[in-house]
Coordinates of N, CA and C in Angstrom, one line a residue:
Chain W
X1 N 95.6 92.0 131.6 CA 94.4 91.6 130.9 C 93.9 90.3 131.6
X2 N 92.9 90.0 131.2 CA 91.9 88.7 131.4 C 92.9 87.5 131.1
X3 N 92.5 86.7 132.6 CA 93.5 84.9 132.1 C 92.6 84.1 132.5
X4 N 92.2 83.2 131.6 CA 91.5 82.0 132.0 C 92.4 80.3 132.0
X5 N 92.0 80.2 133.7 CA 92.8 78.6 133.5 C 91.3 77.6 133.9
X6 N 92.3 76.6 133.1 CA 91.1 75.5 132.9 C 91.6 74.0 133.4
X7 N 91.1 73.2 134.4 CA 91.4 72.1 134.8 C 90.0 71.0 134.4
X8 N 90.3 69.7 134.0 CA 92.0 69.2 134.0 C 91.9 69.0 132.5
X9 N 92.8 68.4 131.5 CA 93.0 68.9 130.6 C 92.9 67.9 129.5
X10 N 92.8 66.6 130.3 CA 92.1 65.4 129.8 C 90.9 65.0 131.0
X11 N 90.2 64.5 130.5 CA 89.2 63.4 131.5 C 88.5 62.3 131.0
X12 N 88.8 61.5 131.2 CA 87.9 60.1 131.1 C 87.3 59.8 132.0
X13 N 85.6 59.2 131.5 CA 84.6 58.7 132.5 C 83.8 57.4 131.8
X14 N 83.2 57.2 132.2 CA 82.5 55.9 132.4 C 80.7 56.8 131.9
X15 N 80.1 56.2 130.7 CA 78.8 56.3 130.1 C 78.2 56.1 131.6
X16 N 77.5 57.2 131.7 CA 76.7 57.5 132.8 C 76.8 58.3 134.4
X17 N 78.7 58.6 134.2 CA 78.9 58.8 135.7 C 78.5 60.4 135.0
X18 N 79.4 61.5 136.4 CA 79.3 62.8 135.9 C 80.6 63.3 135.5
X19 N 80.9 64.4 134.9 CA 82.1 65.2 134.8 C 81.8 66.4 134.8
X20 N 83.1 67.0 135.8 CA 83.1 68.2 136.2 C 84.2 68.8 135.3
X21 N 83.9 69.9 135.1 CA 85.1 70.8 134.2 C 85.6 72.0 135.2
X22 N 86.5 72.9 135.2 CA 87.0 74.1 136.3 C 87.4 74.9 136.1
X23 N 87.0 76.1 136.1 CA 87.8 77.1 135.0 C 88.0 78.5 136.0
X24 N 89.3 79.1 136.3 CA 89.6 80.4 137.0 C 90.0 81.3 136.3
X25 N 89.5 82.5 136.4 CA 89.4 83.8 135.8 C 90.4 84.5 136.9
X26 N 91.4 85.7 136.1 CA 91.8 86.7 136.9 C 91.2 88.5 137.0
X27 N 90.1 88.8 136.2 CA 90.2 90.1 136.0 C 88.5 90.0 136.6
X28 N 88.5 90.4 138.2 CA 87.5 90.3 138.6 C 85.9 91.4 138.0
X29 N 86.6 92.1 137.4 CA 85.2 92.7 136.5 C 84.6 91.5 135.6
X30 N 85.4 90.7 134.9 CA 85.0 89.6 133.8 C 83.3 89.2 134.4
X31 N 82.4 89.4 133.9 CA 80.9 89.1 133.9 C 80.0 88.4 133.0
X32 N 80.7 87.6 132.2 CA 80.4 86.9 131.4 C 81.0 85.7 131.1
X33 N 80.8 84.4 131.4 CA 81.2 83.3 130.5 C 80.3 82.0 130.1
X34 N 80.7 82.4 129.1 CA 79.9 80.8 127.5 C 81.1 79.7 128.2
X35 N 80.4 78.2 127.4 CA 81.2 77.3 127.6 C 80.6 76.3 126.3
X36 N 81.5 75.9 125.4 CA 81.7 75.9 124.1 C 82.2 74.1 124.2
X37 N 81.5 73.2 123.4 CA 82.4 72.1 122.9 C 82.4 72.3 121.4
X38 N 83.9 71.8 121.3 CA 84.1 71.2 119.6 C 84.7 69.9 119.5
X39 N 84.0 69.7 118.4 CA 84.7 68.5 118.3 C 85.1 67.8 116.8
X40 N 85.9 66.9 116.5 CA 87.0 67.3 115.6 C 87.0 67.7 114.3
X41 N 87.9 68.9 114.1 CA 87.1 69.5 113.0 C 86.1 70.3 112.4
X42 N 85.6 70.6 113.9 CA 84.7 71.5 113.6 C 84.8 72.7 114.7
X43 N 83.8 73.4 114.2 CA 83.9 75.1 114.8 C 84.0 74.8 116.5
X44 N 83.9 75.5 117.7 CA 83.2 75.4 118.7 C 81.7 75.8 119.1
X45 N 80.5 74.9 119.1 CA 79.1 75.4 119.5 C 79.1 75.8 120.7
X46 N 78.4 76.9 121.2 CA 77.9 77.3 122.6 C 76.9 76.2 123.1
X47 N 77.2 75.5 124.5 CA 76.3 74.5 124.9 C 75.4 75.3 125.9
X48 N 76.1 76.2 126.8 CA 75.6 77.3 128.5 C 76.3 78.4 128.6
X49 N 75.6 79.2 129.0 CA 76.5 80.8 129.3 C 75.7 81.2 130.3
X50 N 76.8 82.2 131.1 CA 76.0 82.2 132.7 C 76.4 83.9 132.7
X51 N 75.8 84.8 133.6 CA 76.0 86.1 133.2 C 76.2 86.4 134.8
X52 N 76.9 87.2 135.7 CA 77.4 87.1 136.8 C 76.3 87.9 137.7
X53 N 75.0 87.9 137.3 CA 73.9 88.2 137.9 C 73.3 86.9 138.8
X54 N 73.9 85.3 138.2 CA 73.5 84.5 138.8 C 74.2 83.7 139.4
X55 N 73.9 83.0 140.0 CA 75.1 81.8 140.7 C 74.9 80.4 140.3
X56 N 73.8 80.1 139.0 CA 74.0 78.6 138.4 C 73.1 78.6 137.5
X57 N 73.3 77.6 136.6 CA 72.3 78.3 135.3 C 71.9 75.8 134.9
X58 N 71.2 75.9 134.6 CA 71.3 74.6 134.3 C 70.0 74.2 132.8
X59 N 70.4 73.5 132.2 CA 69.6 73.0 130.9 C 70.2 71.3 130.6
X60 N 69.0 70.8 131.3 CA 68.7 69.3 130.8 C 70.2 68.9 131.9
X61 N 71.2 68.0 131.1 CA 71.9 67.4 131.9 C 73.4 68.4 132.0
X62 N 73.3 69.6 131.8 CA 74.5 70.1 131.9 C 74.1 71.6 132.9
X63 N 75.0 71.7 133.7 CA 74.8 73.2 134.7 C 76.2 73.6 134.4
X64 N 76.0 74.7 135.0 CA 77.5 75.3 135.2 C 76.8 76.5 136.4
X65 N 78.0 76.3 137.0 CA 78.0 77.2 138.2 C 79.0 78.3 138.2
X66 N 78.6 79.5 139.2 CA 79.6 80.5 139.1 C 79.9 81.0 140.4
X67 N 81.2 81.1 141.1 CA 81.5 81.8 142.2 C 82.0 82.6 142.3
X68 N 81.4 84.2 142.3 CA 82.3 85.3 141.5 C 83.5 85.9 142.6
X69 N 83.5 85.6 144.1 CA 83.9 85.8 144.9 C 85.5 85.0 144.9
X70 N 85.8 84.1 144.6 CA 86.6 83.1 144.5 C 86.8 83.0 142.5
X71 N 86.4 83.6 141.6 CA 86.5 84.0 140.8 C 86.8 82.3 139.8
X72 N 86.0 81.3 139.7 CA 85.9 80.6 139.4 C 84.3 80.1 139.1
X73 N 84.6 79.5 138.1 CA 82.9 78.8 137.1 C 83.3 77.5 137.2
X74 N 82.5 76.8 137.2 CA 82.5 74.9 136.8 C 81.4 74.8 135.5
X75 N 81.8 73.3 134.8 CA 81.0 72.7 133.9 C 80.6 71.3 134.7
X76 N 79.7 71.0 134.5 CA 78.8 69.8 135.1 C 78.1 69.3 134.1
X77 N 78.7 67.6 133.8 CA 77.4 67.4 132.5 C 77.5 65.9 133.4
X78 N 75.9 65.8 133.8 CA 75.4 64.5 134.4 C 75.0 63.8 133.4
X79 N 74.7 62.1 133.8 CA 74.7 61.1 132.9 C 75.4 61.0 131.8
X80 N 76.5 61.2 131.7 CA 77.4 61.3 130.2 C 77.2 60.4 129.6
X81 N 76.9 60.6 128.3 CA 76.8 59.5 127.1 C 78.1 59.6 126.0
X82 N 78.0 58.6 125.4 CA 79.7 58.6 124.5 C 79.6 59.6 123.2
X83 N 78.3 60.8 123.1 CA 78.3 61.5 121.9 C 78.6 62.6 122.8
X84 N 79.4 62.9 124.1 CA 79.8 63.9 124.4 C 81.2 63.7 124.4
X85 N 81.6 63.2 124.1 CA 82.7 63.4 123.9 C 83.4 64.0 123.1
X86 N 84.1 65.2 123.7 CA 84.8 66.4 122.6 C 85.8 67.3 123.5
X87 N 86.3 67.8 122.8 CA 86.6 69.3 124.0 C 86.2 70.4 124.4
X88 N 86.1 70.5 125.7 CA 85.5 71.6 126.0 C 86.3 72.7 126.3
X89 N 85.7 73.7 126.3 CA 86.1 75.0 126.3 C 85.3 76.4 127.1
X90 N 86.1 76.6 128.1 CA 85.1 77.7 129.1 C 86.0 78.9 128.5
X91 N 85.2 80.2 128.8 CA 85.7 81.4 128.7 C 85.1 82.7 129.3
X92 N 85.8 83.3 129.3 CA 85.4 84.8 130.3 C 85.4 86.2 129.8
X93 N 84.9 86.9 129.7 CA 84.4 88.2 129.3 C 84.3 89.4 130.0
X94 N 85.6 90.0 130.0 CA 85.5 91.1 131.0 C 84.4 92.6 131.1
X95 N 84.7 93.5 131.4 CA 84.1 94.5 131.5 C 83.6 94.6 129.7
X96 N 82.4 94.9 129.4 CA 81.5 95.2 128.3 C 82.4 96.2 127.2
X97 N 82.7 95.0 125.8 CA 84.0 95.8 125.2 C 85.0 95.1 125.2
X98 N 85.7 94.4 125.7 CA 86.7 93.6 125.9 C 86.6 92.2 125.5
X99 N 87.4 91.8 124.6 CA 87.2 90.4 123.7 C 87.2 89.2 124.8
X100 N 86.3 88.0 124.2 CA 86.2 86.8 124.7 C 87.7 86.2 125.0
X101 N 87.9 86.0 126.6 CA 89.1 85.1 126.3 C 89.2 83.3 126.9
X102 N 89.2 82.6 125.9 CA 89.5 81.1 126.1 C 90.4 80.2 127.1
X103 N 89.6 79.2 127.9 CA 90.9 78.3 128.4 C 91.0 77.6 127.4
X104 N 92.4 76.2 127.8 CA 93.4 76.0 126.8 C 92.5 74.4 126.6
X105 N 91.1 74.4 127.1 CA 90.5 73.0 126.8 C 90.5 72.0 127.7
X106 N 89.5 71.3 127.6 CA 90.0 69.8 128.6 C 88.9 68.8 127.2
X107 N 90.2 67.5 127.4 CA 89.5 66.3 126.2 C 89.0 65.7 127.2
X108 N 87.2 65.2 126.8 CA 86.5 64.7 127.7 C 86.2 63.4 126.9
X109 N 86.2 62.3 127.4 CA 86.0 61.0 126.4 C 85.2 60.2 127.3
X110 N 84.2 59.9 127.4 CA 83.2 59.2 127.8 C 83.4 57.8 127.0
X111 N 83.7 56.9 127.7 CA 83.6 55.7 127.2 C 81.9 54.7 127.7
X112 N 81.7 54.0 126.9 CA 80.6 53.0 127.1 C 80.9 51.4 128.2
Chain K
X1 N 68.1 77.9 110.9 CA 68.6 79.0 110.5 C 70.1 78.0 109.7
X2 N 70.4 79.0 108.9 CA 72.0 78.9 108.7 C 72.6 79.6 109.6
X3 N 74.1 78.5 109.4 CA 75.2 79.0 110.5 C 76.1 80.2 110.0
X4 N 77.0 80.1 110.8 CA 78.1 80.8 110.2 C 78.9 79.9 109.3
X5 N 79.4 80.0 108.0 CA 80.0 79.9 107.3 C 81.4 80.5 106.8
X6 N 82.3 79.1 106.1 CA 83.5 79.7 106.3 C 84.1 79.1 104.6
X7 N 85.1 79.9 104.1 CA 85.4 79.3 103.0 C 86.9 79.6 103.1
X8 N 87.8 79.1 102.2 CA 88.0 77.3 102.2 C 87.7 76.8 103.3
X9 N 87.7 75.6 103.3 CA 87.4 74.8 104.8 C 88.7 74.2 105.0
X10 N 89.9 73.9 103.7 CA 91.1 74.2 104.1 C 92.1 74.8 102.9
X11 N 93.2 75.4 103.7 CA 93.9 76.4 102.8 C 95.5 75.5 102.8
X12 N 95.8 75.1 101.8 CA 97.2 74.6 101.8 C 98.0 75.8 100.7
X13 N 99.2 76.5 101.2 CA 100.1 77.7 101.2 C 101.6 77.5 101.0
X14 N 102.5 78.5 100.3 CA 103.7 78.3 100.6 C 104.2 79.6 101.0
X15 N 105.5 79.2 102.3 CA 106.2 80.5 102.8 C 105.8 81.4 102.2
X16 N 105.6 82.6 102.2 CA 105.8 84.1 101.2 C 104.4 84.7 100.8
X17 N 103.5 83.5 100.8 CA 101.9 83.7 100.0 C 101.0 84.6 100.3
X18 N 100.1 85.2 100.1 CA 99.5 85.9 100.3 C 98.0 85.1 100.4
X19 N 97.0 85.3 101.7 CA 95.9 83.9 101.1 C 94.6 85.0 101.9
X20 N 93.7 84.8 101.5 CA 92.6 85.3 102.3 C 91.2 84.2 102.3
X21 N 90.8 84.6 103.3 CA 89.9 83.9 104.0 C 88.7 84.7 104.4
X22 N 87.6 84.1 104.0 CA 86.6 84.0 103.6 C 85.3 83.7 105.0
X23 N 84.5 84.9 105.7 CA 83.4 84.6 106.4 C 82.2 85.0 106.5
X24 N 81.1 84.3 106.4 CA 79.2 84.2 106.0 C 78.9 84.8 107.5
X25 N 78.4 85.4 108.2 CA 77.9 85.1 109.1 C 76.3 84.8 109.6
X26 N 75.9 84.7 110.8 CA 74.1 84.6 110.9 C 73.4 85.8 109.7
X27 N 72.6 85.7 108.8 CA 71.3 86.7 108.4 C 71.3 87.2 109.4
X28 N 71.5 88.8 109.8 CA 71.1 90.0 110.4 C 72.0 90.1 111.8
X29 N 73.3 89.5 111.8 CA 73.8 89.2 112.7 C 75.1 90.9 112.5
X30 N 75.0 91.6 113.3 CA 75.7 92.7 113.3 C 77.3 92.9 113.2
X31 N 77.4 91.6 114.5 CA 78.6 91.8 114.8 C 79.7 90.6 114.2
X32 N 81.1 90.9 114.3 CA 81.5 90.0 113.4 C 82.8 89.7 114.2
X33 N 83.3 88.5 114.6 CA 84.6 88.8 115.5 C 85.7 87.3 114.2
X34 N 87.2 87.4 114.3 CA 88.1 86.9 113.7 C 88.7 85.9 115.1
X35 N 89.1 85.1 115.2 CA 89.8 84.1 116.1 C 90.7 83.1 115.1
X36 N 91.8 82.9 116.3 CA 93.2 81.9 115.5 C 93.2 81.0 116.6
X37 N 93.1 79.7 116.3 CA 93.3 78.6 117.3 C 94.4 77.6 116.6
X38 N 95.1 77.7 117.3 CA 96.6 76.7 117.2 C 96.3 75.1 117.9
X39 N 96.9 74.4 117.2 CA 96.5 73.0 118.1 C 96.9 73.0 119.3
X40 N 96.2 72.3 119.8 CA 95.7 72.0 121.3 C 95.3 72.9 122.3
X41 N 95.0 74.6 121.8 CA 94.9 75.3 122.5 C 93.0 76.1 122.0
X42 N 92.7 77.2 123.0 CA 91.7 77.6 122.9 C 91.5 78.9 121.3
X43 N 90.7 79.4 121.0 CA 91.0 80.2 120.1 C 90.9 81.6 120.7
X44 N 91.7 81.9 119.5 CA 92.6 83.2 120.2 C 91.8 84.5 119.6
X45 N 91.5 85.9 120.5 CA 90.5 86.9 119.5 C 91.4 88.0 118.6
X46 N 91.4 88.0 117.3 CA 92.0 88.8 116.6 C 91.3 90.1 116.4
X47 N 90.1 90.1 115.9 CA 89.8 91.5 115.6 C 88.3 91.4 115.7
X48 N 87.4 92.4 115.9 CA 85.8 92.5 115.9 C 85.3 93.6 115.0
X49 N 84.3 93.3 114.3 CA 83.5 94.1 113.8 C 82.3 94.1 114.0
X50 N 81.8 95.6 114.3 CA 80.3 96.0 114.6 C 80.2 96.8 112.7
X51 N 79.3 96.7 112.3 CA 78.8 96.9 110.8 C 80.1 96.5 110.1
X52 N 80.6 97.7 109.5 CA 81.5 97.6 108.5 C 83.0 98.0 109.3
X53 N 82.8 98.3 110.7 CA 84.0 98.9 110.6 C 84.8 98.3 111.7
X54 N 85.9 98.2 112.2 CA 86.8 97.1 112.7 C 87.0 97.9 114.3
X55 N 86.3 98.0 115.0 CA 85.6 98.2 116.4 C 86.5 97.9 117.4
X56 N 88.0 97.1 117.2 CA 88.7 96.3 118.0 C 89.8 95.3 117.0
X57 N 90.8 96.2 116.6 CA 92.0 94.9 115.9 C 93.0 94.7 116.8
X58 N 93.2 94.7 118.3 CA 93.7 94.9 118.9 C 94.3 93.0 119.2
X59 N 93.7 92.2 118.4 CA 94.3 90.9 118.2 C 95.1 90.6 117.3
X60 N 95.2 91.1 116.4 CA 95.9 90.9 115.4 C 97.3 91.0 115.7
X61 N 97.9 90.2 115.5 CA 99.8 89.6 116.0 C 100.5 90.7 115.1
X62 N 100.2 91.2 113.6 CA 101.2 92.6 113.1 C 101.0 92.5 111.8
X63 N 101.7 93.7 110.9 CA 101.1 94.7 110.2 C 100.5 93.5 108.7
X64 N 100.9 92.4 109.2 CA 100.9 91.1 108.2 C 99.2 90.8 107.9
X65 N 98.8 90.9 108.8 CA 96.8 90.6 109.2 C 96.2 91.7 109.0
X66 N 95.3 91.8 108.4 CA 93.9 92.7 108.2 C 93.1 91.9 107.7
X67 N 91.3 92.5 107.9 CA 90.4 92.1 107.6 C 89.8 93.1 107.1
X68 N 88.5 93.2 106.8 CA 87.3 94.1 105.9 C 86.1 93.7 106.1
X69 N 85.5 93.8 105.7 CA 83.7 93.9 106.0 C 83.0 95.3 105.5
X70 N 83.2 95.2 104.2 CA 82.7 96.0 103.4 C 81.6 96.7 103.5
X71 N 80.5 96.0 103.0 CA 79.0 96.0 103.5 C 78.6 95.5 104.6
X72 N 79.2 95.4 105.7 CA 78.6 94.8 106.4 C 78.1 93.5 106.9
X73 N 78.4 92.4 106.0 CA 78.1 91.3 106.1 C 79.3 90.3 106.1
X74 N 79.7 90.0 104.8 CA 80.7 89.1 104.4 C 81.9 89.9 104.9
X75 N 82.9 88.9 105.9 CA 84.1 89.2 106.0 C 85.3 88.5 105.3
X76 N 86.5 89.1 105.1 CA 87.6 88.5 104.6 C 88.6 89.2 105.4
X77 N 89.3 87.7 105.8 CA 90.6 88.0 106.6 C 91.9 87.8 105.8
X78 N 93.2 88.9 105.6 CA 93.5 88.5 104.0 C 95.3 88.8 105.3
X79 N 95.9 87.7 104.7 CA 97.1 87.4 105.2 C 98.7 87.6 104.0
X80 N 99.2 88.1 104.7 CA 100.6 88.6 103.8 C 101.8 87.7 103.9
X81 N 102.3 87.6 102.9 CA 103.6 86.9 103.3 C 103.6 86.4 104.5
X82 N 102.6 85.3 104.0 CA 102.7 84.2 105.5 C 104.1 83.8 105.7
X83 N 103.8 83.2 106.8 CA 105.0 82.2 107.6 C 104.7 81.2 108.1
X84 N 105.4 79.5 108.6 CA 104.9 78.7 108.7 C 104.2 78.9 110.2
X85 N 104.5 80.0 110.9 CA 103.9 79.8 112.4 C 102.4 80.5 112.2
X86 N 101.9 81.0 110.9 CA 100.8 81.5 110.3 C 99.7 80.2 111.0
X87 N 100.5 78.6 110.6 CA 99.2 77.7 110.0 C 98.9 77.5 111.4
X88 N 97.2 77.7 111.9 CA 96.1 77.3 112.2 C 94.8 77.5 111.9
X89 N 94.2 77.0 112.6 CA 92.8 77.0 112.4 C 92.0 78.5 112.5
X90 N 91.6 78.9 111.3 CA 91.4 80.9 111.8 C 89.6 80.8 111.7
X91 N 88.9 80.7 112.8 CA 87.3 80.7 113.0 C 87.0 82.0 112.9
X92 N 86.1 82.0 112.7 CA 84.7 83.6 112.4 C 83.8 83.2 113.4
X93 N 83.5 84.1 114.1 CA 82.2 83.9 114.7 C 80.8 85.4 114.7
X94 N 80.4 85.5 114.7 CA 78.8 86.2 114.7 C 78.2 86.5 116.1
X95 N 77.6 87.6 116.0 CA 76.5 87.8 117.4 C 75.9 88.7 116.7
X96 N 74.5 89.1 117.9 CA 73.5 89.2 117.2 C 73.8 90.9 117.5
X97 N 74.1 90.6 119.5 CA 74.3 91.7 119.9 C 75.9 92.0 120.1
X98 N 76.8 93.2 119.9 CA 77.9 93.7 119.9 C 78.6 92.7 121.5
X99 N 79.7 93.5 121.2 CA 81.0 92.9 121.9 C 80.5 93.6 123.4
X100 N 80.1 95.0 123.1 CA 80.1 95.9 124.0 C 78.5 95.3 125.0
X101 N 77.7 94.7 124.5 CA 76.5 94.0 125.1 C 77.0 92.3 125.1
X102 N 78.0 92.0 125.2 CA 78.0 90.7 125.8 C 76.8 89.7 124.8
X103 N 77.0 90.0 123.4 CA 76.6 89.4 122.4 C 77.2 87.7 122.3
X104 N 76.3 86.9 122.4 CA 76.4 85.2 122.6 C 77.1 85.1 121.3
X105 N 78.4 85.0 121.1 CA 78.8 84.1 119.8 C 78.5 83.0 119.6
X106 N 78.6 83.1 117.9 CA 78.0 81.8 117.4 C 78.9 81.2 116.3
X107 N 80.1 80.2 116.3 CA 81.3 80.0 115.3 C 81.0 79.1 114.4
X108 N 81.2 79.5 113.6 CA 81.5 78.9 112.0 C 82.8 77.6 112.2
X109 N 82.6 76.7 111.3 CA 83.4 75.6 111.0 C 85.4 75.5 111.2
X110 N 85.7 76.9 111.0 CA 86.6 76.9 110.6 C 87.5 77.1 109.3
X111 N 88.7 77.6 109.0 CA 89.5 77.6 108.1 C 90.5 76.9 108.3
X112 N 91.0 75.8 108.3 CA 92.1 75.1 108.4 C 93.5 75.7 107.3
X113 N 94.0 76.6 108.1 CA 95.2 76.6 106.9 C 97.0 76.5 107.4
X114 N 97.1 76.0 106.2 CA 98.9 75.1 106.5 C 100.2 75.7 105.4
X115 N 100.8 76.3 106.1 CA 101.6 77.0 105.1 C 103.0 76.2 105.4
X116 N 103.5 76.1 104.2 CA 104.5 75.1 103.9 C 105.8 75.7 103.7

């Protein structure tokens, strides 16, 4: 079945730099992945979702990219501010029918 | 809109109990999926529902877990003679479109529950 790994697992940045998130998929049918923060205590919200028709998807200060060849997605959130800070969460979606499966998170903490 | 909704928002349990849990989803939202997230990790998929009927229980850990979705709407996930490796966090999430169309889920708050 589907494995999603996710780097790195903590990150700390600086209010304003960027942060990258990394996420590799094994089940090369997987044609779908959301990327979800929560934060504490609460559910996970969908921020971006990219569908493997494309190769980058972007809204406001966050993109995420997809390389279906190399079977890997990134998260990209430029100018970071300290209300982003949470965990994030990418995930991948195999062949149509087959449940959502999660990486294990990365704690992003944006300091001021 | 309202979100998904979840009731209790937390469940305190002892060994042996029997507890069910409680999920709202979007107005007109079809599909219905169950997830268990354990600390520090991602959430995990237990079971899906398209209307009433359970489309995919193929997450469910054993014969201890079931869910329902009666009419369609409101789900309840009802747990048996828990165990302490029972307690995490068990989210609901909603789409508009099925599992099988790569339907955007949408998660509810959570159930936080701790069996003692």
């Amino acid at each position: 079945g589907e494995n999603v790994e996710q780097h790195p697992s903590t990150l700390s940045v600086q209010e304003g730099d960027s942060a990258v998130i990394k996420c590799t998929y094994s089940d090369s049918a997987s044609n779908y992945f959301p990327w979800y923060k929560q934060e504490l205590g609460k559910g996970p919200q969908l921020i971006i979702d990219i569908r493997s028709n494309v190769g980058e998807k972007k809204d406001q200060r966050i993109a995420v990219t997809l390389n279906k060849t190399a079977k890997h997605f990134s998260l990209h959130i430029t100018e970071t501010q300290p209300e982003d800070s949470a965990v994030y969460f990418c995930a991948a979606m195999g062949q149509a029918g087959t449940a959502l499966i999660f990486g294990k998170g990365t704690t992003l903490s944006v300091s001021s | 809109g309202a979100g998904v909704s979840q009731t209790p928002s937390n469940k305190v349990t002892e060994k042996g109990k029997y507890v069910e849990l409680r999920c709202d989803p979007i107005s007109g939202h079809t599909a219905l999926y169950w997830y268990r997230q354990s600390l520090g990790q991602g959430p995990e998929f237990l079971i899906y529902f398209q209307g009433t009927g359970a489309a995919d229980d193929s997450g469910l850990p054993n014969d201890r877990f079931f869910a329902v979705r009666p009419e369609g709407s409101v789900s309840t996930l009802k747990i048996q003679r828990t165990e302490r490796g029972d307690s995490a966090v068990y989210l609901c999430a909603s789409s508009l479109l099925g599992m099988d169309s790569q339907g955007t889920q949408y998660f509810g708050p959570g159930t936080r529950l701790l069996v003692l």
